[in-house]
């Protein structure tokens, strides 16, 4: 989504493209080089096919990258991403839950992904 100023004094907004119907639980971090990384889950919470997506905005950029699916699992609902950057290694970490579709939180697993390139790949 391209960044637009809304109103005379802001705020600035960007409309992100949906991967699946629905978007929820966004997490946002800034990497050492100033890139913003945003993750959220896309789909209907608790249902099959819910995925974790990531988009990046380069420092001084005005266009977020197209959302990329970074975590999906057949028959599961991936939810609630949390991003953080290790200040020593600059490694970007993403934690999220994954539950059996339609089975509730008692089937949840904790998933961990990491990126050494700030979430670009």
PDB file of C-alpha atoms in Angstrom:
ATOM      1  CA  UNK A   1       0.000   0.000   0.000  1.00  0.00           C
ATOM      2  CA  UNK A   2       1.084   3.475  -0.905  1.00  0.00           C
ATOM      3  CA  UNK A   3       1.277   5.900   2.001  1.00  0.00           C
ATOM      4  CA  UNK A   4      -1.209   8.794   1.885  1.00  0.00           C
ATOM      5  CA  UNK A   5      -1.770  11.764   4.144  1.00  0.00           C
ATOM      6  CA  UNK A   6      -5.301  11.720   5.488  1.00  0.00           C
ATOM      7  CA  UNK A   7      -6.633  15.180   6.180  1.00  0.00           C
ATOM      8  CA  UNK A   8      -4.752  18.445   6.498  1.00  0.00           C
ATOM      9  CA  UNK A   9      -2.583  17.388   9.448  1.00  0.00           C
ATOM     10  CA  UNK A  10      -2.479  13.630   8.952  1.00  0.00           C
ATOM     11  CA  UNK A  11      -2.362  10.914  10.039  1.00  0.00           C
ATOM     12  CA  UNK A  12      -0.531   9.036   7.329  1.00  0.00           C
ATOM     13  CA  UNK A  13      -2.233   5.817   6.233  1.00  0.00           C
ATOM     14  CA  UNK A  14      -1.616   2.934   3.851  1.00  0.00           C
ATOM     15  CA  UNK A  15      -4.223   0.439   2.706  1.00  0.00           C
ATOM     16  CA  UNK A  16      -2.651  -3.010   2.551  1.00  0.00           C
ATOM     17  CA  UNK A  17      -3.779  -5.666   0.073  1.00  0.00           C
ATOM     18  CA  UNK A  18      -5.475  -8.668   1.650  1.00  0.00           C
ATOM     19  CA  UNK A  19      -4.038 -12.107   1.027  1.00  0.00           C
ATOM     20  CA  UNK A  20      -7.199 -13.723   2.433  1.00  0.00           C
ATOM     21  CA  UNK A  21     -10.409 -12.084   3.569  1.00  0.00           C
ATOM     22  CA  UNK A  22      -9.692 -10.512   6.935  1.00  0.00           C
ATOM     23  CA  UNK A  23      -6.616  -9.102   8.622  1.00  0.00           C
ATOM     24  CA  UNK A  24      -5.879  -8.982  12.322  1.00  0.00           C
ATOM     25  CA  UNK A  25      -3.215  -8.675  15.046  1.00  0.00           C
ATOM     26  CA  UNK A  26      -0.533  -6.557  13.363  1.00  0.00           C
ATOM     27  CA  UNK A  27       2.980  -6.299  14.785  1.00  0.00           C
ATOM     28  CA  UNK A  28       5.483  -3.626  13.684  1.00  0.00           C
ATOM     29  CA  UNK A  29       9.239  -3.208  14.217  1.00  0.00           C
ATOM     30  CA  UNK A  30      12.034  -1.044  12.852  1.00  0.00           C
ATOM     31  CA  UNK A  31      15.272  -2.719  11.801  1.00  0.00           C
ATOM     32  CA  UNK A  32      18.740  -1.254  12.338  1.00  0.00           C
ATOM     33  CA  UNK A  33      18.783   0.184   8.792  1.00  0.00           C
ATOM     34  CA  UNK A  34      15.445   1.962   9.323  1.00  0.00           C
ATOM     35  CA  UNK A  35      13.224  -0.458   7.402  1.00  0.00           C
ATOM     36  CA  UNK A  36       9.805  -0.993   8.949  1.00  0.00           C
ATOM     37  CA  UNK A  37       8.596  -4.599   9.015  1.00  0.00           C
ATOM     38  CA  UNK A  38       4.947  -5.403   9.639  1.00  0.00           C
ATOM     39  CA  UNK A  39       3.397  -8.846  10.173  1.00  0.00           C
ATOM     40  CA  UNK A  40      -0.254  -9.824  10.608  1.00  0.00           C
ATOM     41  CA  UNK A  41      -2.501 -12.803  10.151  1.00  0.00           C
ATOM     42  CA  UNK A  42      -4.766 -13.015   7.147  1.00  0.00           C
ATOM     43  CA  UNK A  43      -7.957 -15.060   7.171  1.00  0.00           C
ATOM     44  CA  UNK A  44     -10.819 -15.919   9.512  1.00  0.00           C
ATOM     45  CA  UNK A  45      -9.430 -16.599  12.983  1.00  0.00           C
ATOM     46  CA  UNK A  46      -9.564 -20.258  13.978  1.00  0.00           C
ATOM     47  CA  UNK A  47     -10.356 -21.515  10.473  1.00  0.00           C
ATOM     48  CA  UNK A  48      -8.131 -23.438   8.053  1.00  0.00           C
ATOM     49  CA  UNK A  49      -5.987 -21.392   5.703  1.00  0.00           C
ATOM     50  CA  UNK A  50      -5.141 -18.537   8.062  1.00  0.00           C
ATOM     51  CA  UNK A  51      -1.600 -17.422   7.215  1.00  0.00           C
ATOM     52  CA  UNK A  52       1.036 -15.052   8.566  1.00  0.00           C
ATOM     53  CA  UNK A  53       2.068 -12.339   6.112  1.00  0.00           C
ATOM     54  CA  UNK A  54       4.879  -9.771   6.145  1.00  0.00           C
ATOM     55  CA  UNK A  55       5.330  -6.451   4.372  1.00  0.00           C
ATOM     56  CA  UNK A  56       8.290  -4.057   4.499  1.00  0.00           C
ATOM     57  CA  UNK A  57       8.681  -0.307   4.080  1.00  0.00           C
ATOM     58  CA  UNK A  58      12.208   0.911   3.308  1.00  0.00           C
ATOM     59  CA  UNK A  59      13.545   3.900   5.213  1.00  0.00           C
ATOM     60  CA  UNK A  60      12.148   7.091   3.646  1.00  0.00           C
ATOM     61  CA  UNK A  61       9.980   4.921   1.377  1.00  0.00           C
ATOM     62  CA  UNK A  62       6.387   5.680   0.468  1.00  0.00           C
ATOM     63  CA  UNK A  63       5.254   2.214  -0.642  1.00  0.00           C
ATOM     64  CA  UNK A  64       4.925  -0.951   1.442  1.00  0.00           C
ATOM     65  CA  UNK A  65       5.953  -4.154  -0.307  1.00  0.00           C
ATOM     66  CA  UNK A  66       3.244  -6.551  -1.405  1.00  0.00           C
ATOM     67  CA  UNK A  67       2.333  -8.829   1.522  1.00  0.00           C
ATOM     68  CA  UNK A  68       4.212 -12.149   1.439  1.00  0.00           C
ATOM     69  CA  UNK A  69       3.034 -15.316   3.118  1.00  0.00           C
ATOM     70  CA  UNK A  70       5.789 -16.399   5.516  1.00  0.00           C
ATOM     71  CA  UNK A  71       3.948 -19.083   7.486  1.00  0.00           C
ATOM     72  CA  UNK A  72       1.107 -21.396   6.525  1.00  0.00           C
ATOM     73  CA  UNK A  73       0.159 -24.938   7.474  1.00  0.00           C
ATOM     74  CA  UNK A  74      -2.492 -27.194   5.969  1.00  0.00           C
ATOM     75  CA  UNK A  75      -5.388 -27.723   8.368  1.00  0.00           C
ATOM     76  CA  UNK A  76      -4.130 -25.096  10.824  1.00  0.00           C
ATOM     77  CA  UNK A  77      -4.900 -21.486  11.697  1.00  0.00           C
ATOM     78  CA  UNK A  78      -1.762 -19.365  12.137  1.00  0.00           C
ATOM     79  CA  UNK A  79      -2.391 -16.338  14.356  1.00  0.00           C
ATOM     80  CA  UNK A  80      -1.081 -13.530  16.558  1.00  0.00           C
ATOM     81  CA  UNK A  81       2.357 -12.707  15.132  1.00  0.00           C
ATOM     82  CA  UNK A  82       4.871 -10.857  17.293  1.00  0.00           C
ATOM     83  CA  UNK A  83       8.001  -9.329  15.748  1.00  0.00           C
ATOM     84  CA  UNK A  84      11.191  -8.343  17.536  1.00  0.00           C
ATOM     85  CA  UNK A  85      14.763  -7.557  16.536  1.00  0.00           C
ATOM     86  CA  UNK A  86      17.761  -8.898  18.457  1.00  0.00           C
ATOM     87  CA  UNK A  87      19.828  -5.738  19.052  1.00  0.00           C
ATOM     88  CA  UNK A  88      23.156  -7.624  19.068  1.00  0.00           C
ATOM     89  CA  UNK A  89      22.765  -9.722  15.916  1.00  0.00           C
ATOM     90  CA  UNK A  90      20.107  -7.586  14.147  1.00  0.00           C
ATOM     91  CA  UNK A  91      18.224 -10.841  13.509  1.00  0.00           C
ATOM     92  CA  UNK A  92      14.507 -10.335  12.986  1.00  0.00           C
ATOM     93  CA  UNK A  93      12.355 -12.844  14.882  1.00  0.00           C
ATOM     94  CA  UNK A  94       8.686 -13.655  14.370  1.00  0.00           C
ATOM     95  CA  UNK A  95       6.736 -15.725  16.895  1.00  0.00           C
ATOM     96  CA  UNK A  96       3.141 -16.798  16.341  1.00  0.00           C
ATOM     97  CA  UNK A  97       0.604 -19.386  17.427  1.00  0.00           C
ATOM     98  CA  UNK A  98      -0.818 -22.112  15.208  1.00  0.00           C
ATOM     99  CA  UNK A  99      -3.909 -24.067  16.186  1.00  0.00           C
ATOM    100  CA  UNK A 100      -5.775 -26.919  14.560  1.00  0.00           C
ATOM    101  CA  UNK A 101      -8.503 -25.445  12.362  1.00  0.00           C
ATOM    102  CA  UNK A 102     -11.780 -25.348  14.259  1.00  0.00           C
ATOM    103  CA  UNK A 103     -10.181 -27.105  17.256  1.00  0.00           C
ATOM    104  CA  UNK A 104      -9.580 -24.169  19.589  1.00  0.00           C
ATOM    105  CA  UNK A 105      -6.574 -22.847  21.458  1.00  0.00           C
ATOM    106  CA  UNK A 106      -5.931 -26.139  23.296  1.00  0.00           C
ATOM    107  CA  UNK A 107      -4.279 -27.400  20.084  1.00  0.00           C
ATOM    108  CA  UNK A 108      -1.981 -24.371  19.784  1.00  0.00           C
ATOM    109  CA  UNK A 109       1.702 -24.598  18.993  1.00  0.00           C
ATOM    110  CA  UNK A 110       4.229 -21.785  19.204  1.00  0.00           C
ATOM    111  CA  UNK A 111       6.039 -21.186  15.914  1.00  0.00           C
ATOM    112  CA  UNK A 112       9.334 -19.295  15.526  1.00  0.00           C
ATOM    113  CA  UNK A 113      10.800 -17.879  12.315  1.00  0.00           C
ATOM    114  CA  UNK A 114      13.860 -15.656  11.917  1.00  0.00           C
ATOM    115  CA  UNK A 115      15.492 -13.584   9.210  1.00  0.00           C
ATOM    116  CA  UNK A 116      19.020 -12.263   8.896  1.00  0.00           C
ATOM    117  CA  UNK A 117      18.054  -9.860   6.079  1.00  0.00           C
ATOM    118  CA  UNK A 118      15.407  -7.826   7.898  1.00  0.00           C
ATOM    119  CA  UNK A 119      12.471  -9.825   6.589  1.00  0.00           C
ATOM    120  CA  UNK A 120      13.199  -9.253   2.902  1.00  0.00           C
ATOM    121  CA  UNK A 121      13.369 -12.986   2.108  1.00  0.00           C
TER     122      UNK A 121
END
